[in-house]
mmCIF file with all atom_site columns, C-alpha atoms in Angstrom:
data_model
loop_
_atom_site.group_PDB
_atom_site.id
_atom_site.type_symbol
_atom_site.label_atom_id
_atom_site.label_alt_id
_atom_site.label_comp_id
_atom_site.label_asym_id
_atom_site.label_entity_id
_atom_site.label_seq_id
_atom_site.pdbx_PDB_ins_code
_atom_site.Cartn_x
_atom_site.Cartn_y
_atom_site.Cartn_z
_atom_site.occupancy
_atom_site.B_iso_or_equiv
_atom_site.pdbx_formal_charge
_atom_site.auth_seq_id
_atom_site.auth_comp_id
_atom_site.auth_asym_id
_atom_site.auth_atom_id
_atom_site.pdbx_PDB_model_num
ATOM 1   C CA . MET Z 1 1   ? -10.161 11.649  2.232   1.00 94.00 ? 1   MET Z CA 1
ATOM 2   C CA . LEU Z 1 2   ? -6.477  11.269  3.066   1.00 97.00 ? 2   LEU Z CA 1
ATOM 3   C CA . THR Z 1 3   ? -3.813  12.933  0.955   1.00 98.00 ? 3   THR Z CA 1
ATOM 4   C CA . ILE Z 1 4   ? -0.615  10.933  0.592   1.00 98.00 ? 4   ILE Z CA 1
ATOM 5   C CA . TYR Z 1 5   ? 2.476   12.772  -0.557  1.00 97.00 ? 5   TYR Z CA 1
ATOM 6   C CA . GLY Z 1 6   ? 4.539   10.047  -2.111  1.00 96.00 ? 6   GLY Z CA 1
ATOM 7   C CA . CYS Z 1 7   ? 7.030   9.165   -4.790  1.00 96.00 ? 7   CYS Z CA 1
ATOM 8   C CA . LYS Z 1 8   ? 6.962   6.246   -7.176  1.00 95.00 ? 8   LYS Z CA 1
ATOM 9   C CA . GLY Z 1 9   ? 9.143   3.456   -5.823  1.00 95.00 ? 9   GLY Z CA 1
ATOM 10  C CA . CYS Z 1 10  ? 9.606   5.152   -2.449  1.00 95.00 ? 10  CYS Z CA 1
ATOM 11  C CA . GLY Z 1 11  ? 8.480   4.460   1.112   1.00 95.00 ? 11  GLY Z CA 1
ATOM 12  C CA . SER Z 1 12  ? 4.989   5.742   0.429   1.00 97.00 ? 12  SER Z CA 1
ATOM 13  C CA . ALA Z 1 13  ? 4.225   2.471   -1.394  1.00 98.00 ? 13  ALA Z CA 1
ATOM 14  C CA . VAL Z 1 14  ? 3.485   0.611   1.842   1.00 98.00 ? 14  VAL Z CA 1
ATOM 15  C CA . ILE Z 1 15  ? 1.021   3.309   2.903   1.00 99.00 ? 15  ILE Z CA 1
ATOM 16  C CA . GLU Z 1 16  ? -0.732  3.120   -0.462  1.00 98.00 ? 16  GLU Z CA 1
ATOM 17  C CA . ALA Z 1 17  ? -0.900  -0.674  -0.239  1.00 99.00 ? 17  ALA Z CA 1
ATOM 18  C CA . VAL Z 1 18  ? -2.272  -0.771  3.304   1.00 99.00 ? 18  VAL Z CA 1
ATOM 19  C CA . CYS Z 1 19  ? -4.858  1.883   2.426   1.00 99.00 ? 19  CYS Z CA 1
ATOM 20  C CA . ALA Z 1 20  ? -5.939  -0.323  -0.474  1.00 98.00 ? 20  ALA Z CA 1
ATOM 21  C CA . LEU Z 1 21  ? -6.205  -3.364  1.802   1.00 99.00 ? 21  LEU Z CA 1
ATOM 22  C CA . LEU Z 1 22  ? -8.279  -1.415  4.332   1.00 98.00 ? 22  LEU Z CA 1
ATOM 23  C CA . GLY Z 1 23  ? -10.503 0.222   1.736   1.00 98.00 ? 23  GLY Z CA 1
ATOM 24  C CA . GLU Z 1 24  ? -9.250  3.631   2.836   1.00 98.00 ? 24  GLU Z CA 1
ATOM 25  C CA . GLU Z 1 25  ? -9.774  6.262   0.149   1.00 97.00 ? 25  GLU Z CA 1
ATOM 26  C CA . PHE Z 1 26  ? -6.857  8.564   -0.559  1.00 98.00 ? 26  PHE Z CA 1
ATOM 27  C CA . LYS Z 1 27  ? -5.528  11.089  -3.017  1.00 97.00 ? 27  LYS Z CA 1
ATOM 28  C CA . LEU Z 1 28  ? -1.933  10.530  -4.092  1.00 97.00 ? 28  LEU Z CA 1
ATOM 29  C CA . THR Z 1 29  ? 0.216   13.594  -4.715  1.00 96.00 ? 29  THR Z CA 1
ATOM 30  C CA . GLU Z 1 30  ? 3.424   12.615  -6.507  1.00 96.00 ? 30  GLU Z CA 1
ATOM 31  C CA . VAL Z 1 31  ? 6.533   14.463  -5.428  1.00 95.00 ? 31  VAL Z CA 1
ATOM 32  C CA . ALA Z 1 32  ? 10.206  13.579  -5.856  1.00 90.00 ? 32  ALA Z CA 1
ATOM 33  C CA . PRO Z 1 33  ? 11.908  15.246  -2.867  1.00 88.00 ? 33  PRO Z CA 1
ATOM 34  C CA . TRP Z 1 34  ? 15.214  15.604  -4.717  1.00 86.00 ? 34  TRP Z CA 1
ATOM 35  C CA . GLU Z 1 35  ? 13.722  17.506  -7.699  1.00 87.00 ? 35  GLU Z CA 1
ATOM 36  C CA . PRO Z 1 36  ? 13.270  21.244  -7.017  1.00 90.00 ? 36  PRO Z CA 1
ATOM 37  C CA . GLY Z 1 37  ? 9.918   22.710  -7.953  1.00 90.00 ? 37  GLY Z CA 1
ATOM 38  C CA . PRO Z 1 38  ? 6.429   23.609  -6.722  1.00 92.00 ? 38  PRO Z CA 1
ATOM 39  C CA . ALA Z 1 39  ? 5.649   20.057  -5.574  1.00 92.00 ? 39  ALA Z CA 1
ATOM 40  C CA . VAL Z 1 40  ? 8.728   20.000  -3.353  1.00 94.00 ? 40  VAL Z CA 1
ATOM 41  C CA . GLU Z 1 41  ? 7.871   23.377  -1.868  1.00 95.00 ? 41  GLU Z CA 1
ATOM 42  C CA . ALA Z 1 42  ? 4.335   22.173  -1.109  1.00 95.00 ? 42  ALA Z CA 1
ATOM 43  C CA . LEU Z 1 43  ? 5.829   19.156  0.663   1.00 96.00 ? 43  LEU Z CA 1
ATOM 44  C CA . ARG Z 1 44  ? 8.355   21.309  2.513   1.00 96.00 ? 44  ARG Z CA 1
ATOM 45  C CA . ALA Z 1 45  ? 5.503   23.400  3.943   1.00 97.00 ? 45  ALA Z CA 1
ATOM 46  C CA . LEU Z 1 46  ? 4.073   20.219  5.475   1.00 97.00 ? 46  LEU Z CA 1
ATOM 47  C CA . ASN Z 1 47  ? 7.294   18.400  6.317   1.00 95.00 ? 47  ASN Z CA 1
ATOM 48  C CA . PRO Z 1 48  ? 10.515  20.462  6.414   1.00 96.00 ? 48  PRO Z CA 1
ATOM 49  C CA . LEU Z 1 49  ? 12.559  17.255  6.150   1.00 94.00 ? 49  LEU Z CA 1
ATOM 50  C CA . LEU Z 1 50  ? 11.005  16.571  2.716   1.00 93.00 ? 50  LEU Z CA 1
ATOM 51  C CA . GLN Z 1 51  ? 10.172  12.989  3.626   1.00 94.00 ? 51  GLN Z CA 1
ATOM 52  C CA . VAL Z 1 52  ? 7.714   10.717  1.904   1.00 96.00 ? 52  VAL Z CA 1
ATOM 53  C CA . PRO Z 1 53  ? 5.333   9.412   2.942   1.00 97.00 ? 53  PRO Z CA 1
ATOM 54  C CA . THR Z 1 54  ? 3.736   12.501  4.392   1.00 98.00 ? 54  THR Z CA 1
ATOM 55  C CA . VAL Z 1 55  ? -0.003  12.195  4.966   1.00 99.00 ? 55  VAL Z CA 1
ATOM 56  C CA . VAL Z 1 56  ? -2.548  14.951  5.468   1.00 98.00 ? 56  VAL Z CA 1
ATOM 57  C CA . LEU Z 1 57  ? -5.670  13.837  7.346   1.00 98.00 ? 57  LEU Z CA 1
ATOM 58  C CA . ASP Z 1 58  ? -9.201  15.042  6.677   1.00 95.00 ? 58  ASP Z CA 1
ATOM 59  C CA . ASP Z 1 59  ? -8.911  17.699  9.379   1.00 96.00 ? 59  ASP Z CA 1
ATOM 60  C CA . GLY Z 1 60  ? -5.602  19.012  8.055   1.00 97.00 ? 60  GLY Z CA 1
ATOM 61  C CA . THR Z 1 61  ? -3.409  17.206  10.578  1.00 98.00 ? 61  THR Z CA 1
ATOM 62  C CA . VAL Z 1 62  ? -0.046  16.240  9.097   1.00 98.00 ? 62  VAL Z CA 1
ATOM 63  C CA . MET Z 1 63  ? 1.403   12.803  9.792   1.00 98.00 ? 63  MET Z CA 1
ATOM 64  C CA . THR Z 1 64  ? 4.918   11.656  9.008   1.00 97.00 ? 64  THR Z CA 1
ATOM 65  C CA . GLU Z 1 65  ? 6.918   8.492   9.793   1.00 97.00 ? 65  GLU Z CA 1
ATOM 66  C CA . SER Z 1 66  ? 5.644   5.325   8.161   1.00 97.00 ? 66  SER Z CA 1
ATOM 67  C CA . VAL Z 1 67  ? 5.140   3.370   11.389  1.00 97.00 ? 67  VAL Z CA 1
ATOM 68  C CA . ALA Z 1 68  ? 3.090   6.178   12.927  1.00 98.00 ? 68  ALA Z CA 1
ATOM 69  C CA . ILE Z 1 69  ? 0.936   6.369   9.801   1.00 99.00 ? 69  ILE Z CA 1
ATOM 70  C CA . LEU Z 1 70  ? 0.452   2.602   9.693   1.00 99.00 ? 70  LEU Z CA 1
ATOM 71  C CA . LEU Z 1 71  ? -0.517  2.387   13.356  1.00 98.00 ? 71  LEU Z CA 1
ATOM 72  C CA . TRP Z 1 72  ? -2.967  5.263   12.874  1.00 98.00 ? 72  TRP Z CA 1
ATOM 73  C CA . LEU Z 1 73  ? -4.550  3.457   9.926   1.00 98.00 ? 73  LEU Z CA 1
ATOM 74  C CA . LEU Z 1 74  ? -4.815  0.226   11.899  1.00 98.00 ? 74  LEU Z CA 1
ATOM 75  C CA . GLU Z 1 75  ? -6.505  2.067   14.765  1.00 97.00 ? 75  GLU Z CA 1
ATOM 76  C CA . ARG Z 1 76  ? -9.095  3.362   12.315  1.00 97.00 ? 76  ARG Z CA 1
ATOM 77  C CA . HIS Z 1 77  ? -9.867  -0.233  11.363  1.00 98.00 ? 77  HIS Z CA 1
ATOM 78  C CA . PRO Z 1 78  ? -9.774  -2.128  14.674  1.00 96.00 ? 78  PRO Z CA 1
ATOM 79  C CA . ASP Z 1 79  ? -11.355 -5.258  13.198  1.00 96.00 ? 79  ASP Z CA 1
ATOM 80  C CA . THR Z 1 80  ? -8.702  -5.738  10.532  1.00 98.00 ? 80  THR Z CA 1
ATOM 81  C CA . ASP Z 1 81  ? -6.573  -8.869  10.465  1.00 97.00 ? 81  ASP Z CA 1
ATOM 82  C CA . LEU Z 1 82  ? -3.570  -6.890  9.242   1.00 99.00 ? 82  LEU Z CA 1
ATOM 83  C CA . ALA Z 1 83  ? -2.221  -6.641  12.797  1.00 98.00 ? 83  ALA Z CA 1
ATOM 84  C CA . PRO Z 1 84  ? -2.635  -8.688  15.978  1.00 98.00 ? 84  PRO Z CA 1
ATOM 85  C CA . ARG Z 1 85  ? -4.742  -6.847  18.524  1.00 95.00 ? 85  ARG Z CA 1
ATOM 86  C CA . PRO Z 1 86  ? -3.430  -5.726  21.931  1.00 94.00 ? 86  PRO Z CA 1
ATOM 87  C CA . GLY Z 1 87  ? -3.302  -8.769  24.190  1.00 95.00 ? 87  GLY Z CA 1
ATOM 88  C CA . ASP Z 1 88  ? -2.590  -11.140 21.314  1.00 97.00 ? 88  ASP Z CA 1
ATOM 89  C CA . PRO Z 1 89  ? 0.642   -13.073 22.059  1.00 96.00 ? 89  PRO Z CA 1
ATOM 90  C CA . ARG Z 1 90  ? 1.911   -12.118 18.590  1.00 96.00 ? 90  ARG Z CA 1
ATOM 91  C CA . ARG Z 1 91  ? 1.580   -8.402  19.316  1.00 97.00 ? 91  ARG Z CA 1
ATOM 92  C CA . ALA Z 1 92  ? 5.093   -7.963  20.723  1.00 97.00 ? 92  ALA Z CA 1
ATOM 93  C CA . ALA Z 1 93  ? 6.701   -9.591  17.687  1.00 96.00 ? 93  ALA Z CA 1
ATOM 94  C CA . PHE Z 1 94  ? 4.527   -7.481  15.411  1.00 97.00 ? 94  PHE Z CA 1
ATOM 95  C CA . LEU Z 1 95  ? 5.567   -4.207  17.018  1.00 98.00 ? 95  LEU Z CA 1
ATOM 96  C CA . ARG Z 1 96  ? 9.217   -5.237  17.145  1.00 97.00 ? 96  ARG Z CA 1
ATOM 97  C CA . ARG Z 1 97  ? 9.370   -6.018  13.443  1.00 96.00 ? 97  ARG Z CA 1
ATOM 98  C CA . LEU Z 1 98  ? 7.242   -3.045  12.428  1.00 97.00 ? 98  LEU Z CA 1
ATOM 99  C CA . VAL Z 1 99  ? 9.761   -0.697  14.026  1.00 97.00 ? 99  VAL Z CA 1
ATOM 100 C CA . TYR Z 1 100 ? 12.745  -2.773  12.862  1.00 97.00 ? 100 TYR Z CA 1
ATOM 101 C CA . PHE Z 1 101 ? 12.197  -2.103  9.164   1.00 96.00 ? 101 PHE Z CA 1
ATOM 102 C CA . PRO Z 1 102 ? 12.429  1.710   9.330   1.00 94.00 ? 102 PRO Z CA 1
ATOM 103 C CA . SER Z 1 103 ? 14.951  1.821   12.175  1.00 96.00 ? 103 SER Z CA 1
ATOM 104 C CA . ALA Z 1 104 ? 17.429  -0.868  11.071  1.00 97.00 ? 104 ALA Z CA 1
ATOM 105 C CA . ILE Z 1 105 ? 17.041  -1.214  7.287   1.00 96.00 ? 105 ILE Z CA 1
ATOM 106 C CA . TYR Z 1 106 ? 15.555  2.025   6.002   1.00 92.00 ? 106 TYR Z CA 1
ATOM 107 C CA . PRO Z 1 107 ? 18.516  4.213   7.141   1.00 93.00 ? 107 PRO Z CA 1
ATOM 108 C CA . MET Z 1 108 ? 20.794  2.215   4.855   1.00 95.00 ? 108 MET Z CA 1
ATOM 109 C CA . TYR Z 1 109 ? 19.037  3.874   1.920   1.00 93.00 ? 109 TYR Z CA 1
ATOM 110 C CA . THR Z 1 110 ? 19.190  7.325   3.462   1.00 90.00 ? 110 THR Z CA 1
ATOM 111 C CA . VAL Z 1 111 ? 22.965  6.876   3.482   1.00 94.00 ? 111 VAL Z CA 1
ATOM 112 C CA . GLY Z 1 112 ? 23.527  4.591   0.489   1.00 93.00 ? 112 GLY Z CA 1
ATOM 113 C CA . ASP Z 1 113 ? 21.364  6.477   -2.001  1.00 90.00 ? 113 ASP Z CA 1
ATOM 114 C CA . PHE Z 1 114 ? 23.307  9.686   -1.462  1.00 91.00 ? 114 PHE Z CA 1
ATOM 115 C CA . PRO Z 1 115 ? 26.805  8.735   -0.215  1.00 95.00 ? 115 PRO Z CA 1
ATOM 116 C CA . GLU Z 1 116 ? 28.132  12.101  -1.391  1.00 95.00 ? 116 GLU Z CA 1
ATOM 117 C CA . ARG Z 1 117 ? 26.211  13.706  1.451   1.00 93.00 ? 117 ARG Z CA 1
ATOM 118 C CA . TRP Z 1 118 ? 28.277  11.818  3.998   1.00 96.00 ? 118 TRP Z CA 1
ATOM 119 C CA . VAL Z 1 119 ? 31.800  11.348  2.636   1.00 95.00 ? 119 VAL Z CA 1
ATOM 120 C CA . LYS Z 1 120 ? 34.046  12.942  0.021   1.00 96.00 ? 120 LYS Z CA 1
ATOM 121 C CA . GLY Z 1 121 ? 35.765  11.144  -2.826  1.00 95.00 ? 121 GLY Z CA 1
ATOM 122 C CA . LYS Z 1 122 ? 34.444  8.515   -5.235  1.00 94.00 ? 122 LYS Z CA 1
ATOM 123 C CA . ALA Z 1 123 ? 36.302  5.642   -3.581  1.00 96.00 ? 123 ALA Z CA 1
ATOM 124 C CA . ALA Z 1 124 ? 34.990  6.483   -0.127  1.00 96.00 ? 124 ALA Z CA 1
ATOM 125 C CA . GLN Z 1 125 ? 31.474  6.884   -1.495  1.00 95.00 ? 125 GLN Z CA 1
ATOM 126 C CA . ALA Z 1 126 ? 31.610  3.497   -3.224  1.00 96.00 ? 126 ALA Z CA 1
ATOM 127 C CA . GLU Z 1 127 ? 32.941  1.885   -0.052  1.00 97.00 ? 127 GLU Z CA 1
ATOM 128 C CA . LEU Z 1 128 ? 30.173  3.460   2.021   1.00 96.00 ? 128 LEU Z CA 1
ATOM 129 C CA . LYS Z 1 129 ? 27.493  2.341   -0.419  1.00 95.00 ? 129 LYS Z CA 1
ATOM 130 C CA . GLU Z 1 130 ? 28.757  -1.240  -0.359  1.00 96.00 ? 130 GLU Z CA 1
ATOM 131 C CA . ALA Z 1 131 ? 28.880  -1.136  3.444   1.00 97.00 ? 131 ALA Z CA 1
ATOM 132 C CA . THR Z 1 132 ? 25.188  -0.225  3.503   1.00 97.00 ? 132 THR Z CA 1
ATOM 133 C CA . VAL Z 1 133 ? 24.448  -3.213  1.282   1.00 97.00 ? 133 VAL Z CA 1
ATOM 134 C CA . GLN Z 1 134 ? 26.261  -5.565  3.638   1.00 97.00 ? 134 GLN Z CA 1
ATOM 135 C CA . ARG Z 1 135 ? 24.503  -4.063  6.633   1.00 97.00 ? 135 ARG Z CA 1
ATOM 136 C CA . THR Z 1 136 ? 21.144  -4.462  4.867   1.00 98.00 ? 136 THR Z CA 1
ATOM 137 C CA . LEU Z 1 137 ? 21.845  -8.126  4.174   1.00 98.00 ? 137 LEU Z CA 1
ATOM 138 C CA . GLY Z 1 138 ? 22.849  -8.607  7.802   1.00 98.00 ? 138 GLY Z CA 1
ATOM 139 C CA . CYS Z 1 139 ? 19.552  -7.111  8.932   1.00 98.00 ? 139 CYS Z CA 1
ATOM 140 C CA . TRP Z 1 140 ? 17.606  -9.461  6.677   1.00 98.00 ? 140 TRP Z CA 1
ATOM 141 C CA . SER Z 1 141 ? 19.648  -12.392 7.947   1.00 98.00 ? 141 SER Z CA 1
ATOM 142 C CA . ALA Z 1 142 ? 18.607  -11.483 11.493  1.00 97.00 ? 142 ALA Z CA 1
ATOM 143 C CA . ILE Z 1 143 ? 14.958  -11.424 10.407  1.00 97.00 ? 143 ILE Z CA 1
ATOM 144 C CA . GLU Z 1 144 ? 15.331  -14.853 8.849   1.00 98.00 ? 144 GLU Z CA 1
ATOM 145 C CA . ALA Z 1 145 ? 16.883  -16.274 12.017  1.00 96.00 ? 145 ALA Z CA 1
ATOM 146 C CA . SER Z 1 146 ? 13.771  -15.362 13.986  1.00 92.00 ? 146 SER Z CA 1
ATOM 147 C CA . PHE Z 1 147 ? 11.249  -16.306 11.293  1.00 93.00 ? 147 PHE Z CA 1
ATOM 148 C CA . GLY Z 1 148 ? 8.691   -18.741 12.656  1.00 88.00 ? 148 GLY Z CA 1
ATOM 149 C CA . ALA Z 1 149 ? 6.518   -21.390 11.065  1.00 89.00 ? 149 ALA Z CA 1
ATOM 150 C CA . GLY Z 1 150 ? 3.910   -20.439 8.513   1.00 95.00 ? 150 GLY Z CA 1
ATOM 151 C CA . PRO Z 1 151 ? 3.827   -18.649 5.167   1.00 98.00 ? 151 PRO Z CA 1
ATOM 152 C CA . PHE Z 1 152 ? 3.878   -15.122 6.624   1.00 98.00 ? 152 PHE Z CA 1
ATOM 153 C CA . PHE Z 1 153 ? 5.921   -13.179 9.171   1.00 98.00 ? 153 PHE Z CA 1
ATOM 154 C CA . LEU Z 1 154 ? 3.529   -13.976 12.023  1.00 97.00 ? 154 LEU Z CA 1
ATOM 155 C CA . GLY Z 1 155 ? 2.299   -17.363 10.877  1.00 96.00 ? 155 GLY Z CA 1
ATOM 156 C CA . GLU Z 1 156 ? -0.776  -18.117 8.802   1.00 96.00 ? 156 GLU Z CA 1
ATOM 157 C CA . GLN Z 1 157 ? -2.183  -14.584 8.534   1.00 96.00 ? 157 GLN Z CA 1
ATOM 158 C CA . MET Z 1 158 ? -0.771  -11.837 6.333   1.00 99.00 ? 158 MET Z CA 1
ATOM 159 C CA . THR Z 1 159 ? -0.109  -8.626  8.249   1.00 99.00 ? 159 THR Z CA 1
ATOM 160 C CA . VAL Z 1 160 ? 1.304   -5.180  7.605   1.00 99.00 ? 160 VAL Z CA 1
ATOM 161 C CA . LEU Z 1 161 ? 4.761   -6.689  8.199   1.00 98.00 ? 161 LEU Z CA 1
ATOM 162 C CA . ASP Z 1 162 ? 4.535   -8.746  5.026   1.00 99.00 ? 162 ASP Z CA 1
ATOM 163 C CA . VAL Z 1 163 ? 3.398   -5.719  3.034   1.00 99.00 ? 163 VAL Z CA 1
ATOM 164 C CA . TYR Z 1 164 ? 6.273   -3.628  4.405   1.00 98.00 ? 164 TYR Z CA 1
ATOM 165 C CA . ALA Z 1 165 ? 8.677   -6.425  3.499   1.00 98.00 ? 165 ALA Z CA 1
ATOM 166 C CA . ALA Z 1 166 ? 7.237   -6.520  -0.021  1.00 98.00 ? 166 ALA Z CA 1
ATOM 167 C CA . MET Z 1 167 ? 8.155   -2.873  -0.448  1.00 98.00 ? 167 MET Z CA 1
ATOM 168 C CA . ILE Z 1 168 ? 11.534  -2.659  1.257   1.00 97.00 ? 168 ILE Z CA 1
ATOM 169 C CA . SER Z 1 169 ? 12.828  -5.861  -0.358  1.00 98.00 ? 169 SER Z CA 1
ATOM 170 C CA . ARG Z 1 170 ? 12.415  -4.148  -3.734  1.00 97.00 ? 170 ARG Z CA 1
ATOM 171 C CA . TRP Z 1 171 ? 15.260  -1.817  -2.874  1.00 96.00 ? 171 TRP Z CA 1
ATOM 172 C CA . ARG Z 1 172 ? 19.008  -2.352  -3.054  1.00 95.00 ? 172 ARG Z CA 1
ATOM 173 C CA . PRO Z 1 173 ? 20.459  -4.943  -3.245  1.00 97.00 ? 173 PRO Z CA 1
ATOM 174 C CA . GLY Z 1 174 ? 17.218  -6.489  -4.579  1.00 95.00 ? 174 GLY Z CA 1
ATOM 175 C CA . ARG Z 1 175 ? 15.327  -9.641  -3.834  1.00 96.00 ? 175 ARG Z CA 1
ATOM 176 C CA . ASP Z 1 176 ? 17.719  -12.062 -5.473  1.00 96.00 ? 176 ASP Z CA 1
ATOM 177 C CA . ARG Z 1 177 ? 20.525  -11.012 -3.124  1.00 98.00 ? 177 ARG Z CA 1
ATOM 178 C CA . ILE Z 1 178 ? 18.240  -10.781 -0.099  1.00 98.00 ? 178 ILE Z CA 1
ATOM 179 C CA . ARG Z 1 179 ? 16.739  -14.196 -0.853  1.00 98.00 ? 179 ARG Z CA 1
ATOM 180 C CA . GLU Z 1 180 ? 20.177  -15.745 -0.369  1.00 98.00 ? 180 GLU Z CA 1
ATOM 181 C CA . VAL Z 1 181 ? 20.129  -14.787 3.315   1.00 98.00 ? 181 VAL Z CA 1
ATOM 182 C CA . ALA Z 1 182 ? 16.370  -14.607 3.982   1.00 98.00 ? 182 ALA Z CA 1
ATOM 183 C CA . PRO Z 1 183 ? 14.458  -17.004 1.707   1.00 98.00 ? 183 PRO Z CA 1
ATOM 184 C CA . ARG Z 1 184 ? 11.424  -17.417 3.974   1.00 98.00 ? 184 ARG Z CA 1
ATOM 185 C CA . ALA Z 1 185 ? 11.089  -13.703 4.583   1.00 98.00 ? 185 ALA Z CA 1
ATOM 186 C CA . ILE Z 1 186 ? 11.210  -12.987 0.859   1.00 98.00 ? 186 ILE Z CA 1
ATOM 187 C CA . ALA Z 1 187 ? 8.674   -15.734 0.175   1.00 98.00 ? 187 ALA Z CA 1
ATOM 188 C CA . ALA Z 1 188 ? 6.324   -14.027 2.641   1.00 98.00 ? 188 ALA Z CA 1
ATOM 189 C CA . ALA Z 1 189 ? 6.918   -10.670 0.969   1.00 98.00 ? 189 ALA Z CA 1
ATOM 190 C CA . GLU Z 1 190 ? 6.108   -12.138 -2.434  1.00 98.00 ? 190 GLU Z CA 1
ATOM 191 C CA . ARG Z 1 191 ? 2.914   -13.716 -1.121  1.00 98.00 ? 191 ARG Z CA 1
ATOM 192 C CA . ALA Z 1 192 ? 1.848   -10.337 0.223   1.00 99.00 ? 192 ALA Z CA 1
ATOM 193 C CA . GLU Z 1 193 ? 2.702   -8.642  -3.047  1.00 98.00 ? 193 GLU Z CA 1
ATOM 194 C CA . ALA Z 1 194 ? 0.508   -11.132 -4.918  1.00 98.00 ? 194 ALA Z CA 1
ATOM 195 C CA . HIS Z 1 195 ? -2.581  -10.087 -2.916  1.00 98.00 ? 195 HIS Z CA 1
ATOM 196 C CA . PRO Z 1 196 ? -5.164  -8.581  -5.308  1.00 98.00 ? 196 PRO Z CA 1
ATOM 197 C CA . SER Z 1 197 ? -5.203  -5.286  -3.409  1.00 98.00 ? 197 SER Z CA 1
ATOM 198 C CA . VAL Z 1 198 ? -1.431  -5.033  -3.085  1.00 98.00 ? 198 VAL Z CA 1
ATOM 199 C CA . ALA Z 1 199 ? -0.318  -6.177  -6.535  1.00 98.00 ? 199 ALA Z CA 1
ATOM 200 C CA . PRO Z 1 200 ? -1.534  -3.086  -8.463  1.00 98.00 ? 200 PRO Z CA 1
ATOM 201 C CA . VAL Z 1 201 ? 0.149   -0.751  -5.979  1.00 98.00 ? 201 VAL Z CA 1
ATOM 202 C CA . MET Z 1 202 ? 3.478   -2.541  -6.219  1.00 98.00 ? 202 MET Z CA 1
ATOM 203 C CA . ALA Z 1 203 ? 3.232   -2.782  -10.006 1.00 97.00 ? 203 ALA Z CA 1
ATOM 204 C CA . ARG Z 1 204 ? 2.653   0.969   -10.264 1.00 96.00 ? 204 ARG Z CA 1
ATOM 205 C CA . ASN Z 1 205 ? 5.567   1.696   -7.941  1.00 97.00 ? 205 ASN Z CA 1
ATOM 206 C CA . PHE Z 1 206 ? 8.097   -0.872  -9.074  1.00 96.00 ? 206 PHE Z CA 1
ATOM 207 C CA . GLY Z 1 207 ? 6.959   -2.412  -12.350 1.00 90.00 ? 207 GLY Z CA 1
ATOM 208 C CA . ASP Z 1 208 ? 8.017   -6.025  -12.807 1.00 69.00 ? 208 ASP Z CA 1
ATOM 209 C CA . ALA Z 1 209 ? 11.577  -5.670  -11.521 1.00 56.00 ? 209 ALA Z CA 1
ATOM 210 C CA . ALA Z 1 210 ? 12.073  -7.374  -8.154  1.00 55.00 ? 210 ALA Z CA 1
#
C-alpha cells in the first residue's frame, strides 16, 4: 500500500483523487509542513524540502513531485482512460498541460503564500502577492486560449488534467475570478470534481468553498 504524506487543501489532493479513480489503495499521513512537530520531522527525513505530496512506495522508495507521482500511477494502470497512451495524437497536449500546472501556476503559491520569505516590508509583500494573482490569471487565460472542443481538457474523455485543474483552481484567487478568464477550463474542472470518486476527496480537502 502507498503512503501519501499530504496536507488538507494542498497539492496532495490530486494524488489522492487519482488514486481513488484508479482504485489504488493508500494510507494518508497528514502533515502541515509549516507546523513544527514530529510529523514534520518524519516528512523531512523523506523529503528535506518538506514538500507535499511525498509518496512512499511499497518497497520504501520515496517519490516527490506531483507530475512524477501521477505518471508513475498511470504506468501502473496502463489500461486507464485517465491519460492518452503513447502514440495517441492527444499525448503531446496531455504532457504539455500536465507539466504546465506545476511549472507555471504552482510556483505562484510558493511565492504568494509566503511573500515575507522573498521581500521585506508589508507594502512590498502585498504587491508581490497581487502580482502572483495576476500571473496566475494570465496562465489560466493561456490555457483557455488553447482549449479545444469538448467538455474536458482533451475532448470527450476526462483525464488527469481535469482532476489537476479541479484542485489547483480551488486556490487563490478562486474559481470565480479564474472563471472570468477561463470559463471552459473551469467548467471541465467542475465536471471532474463531480465524479463520484473525486467528489469525496475534494470535499474532504476543500469543503464546499470553490
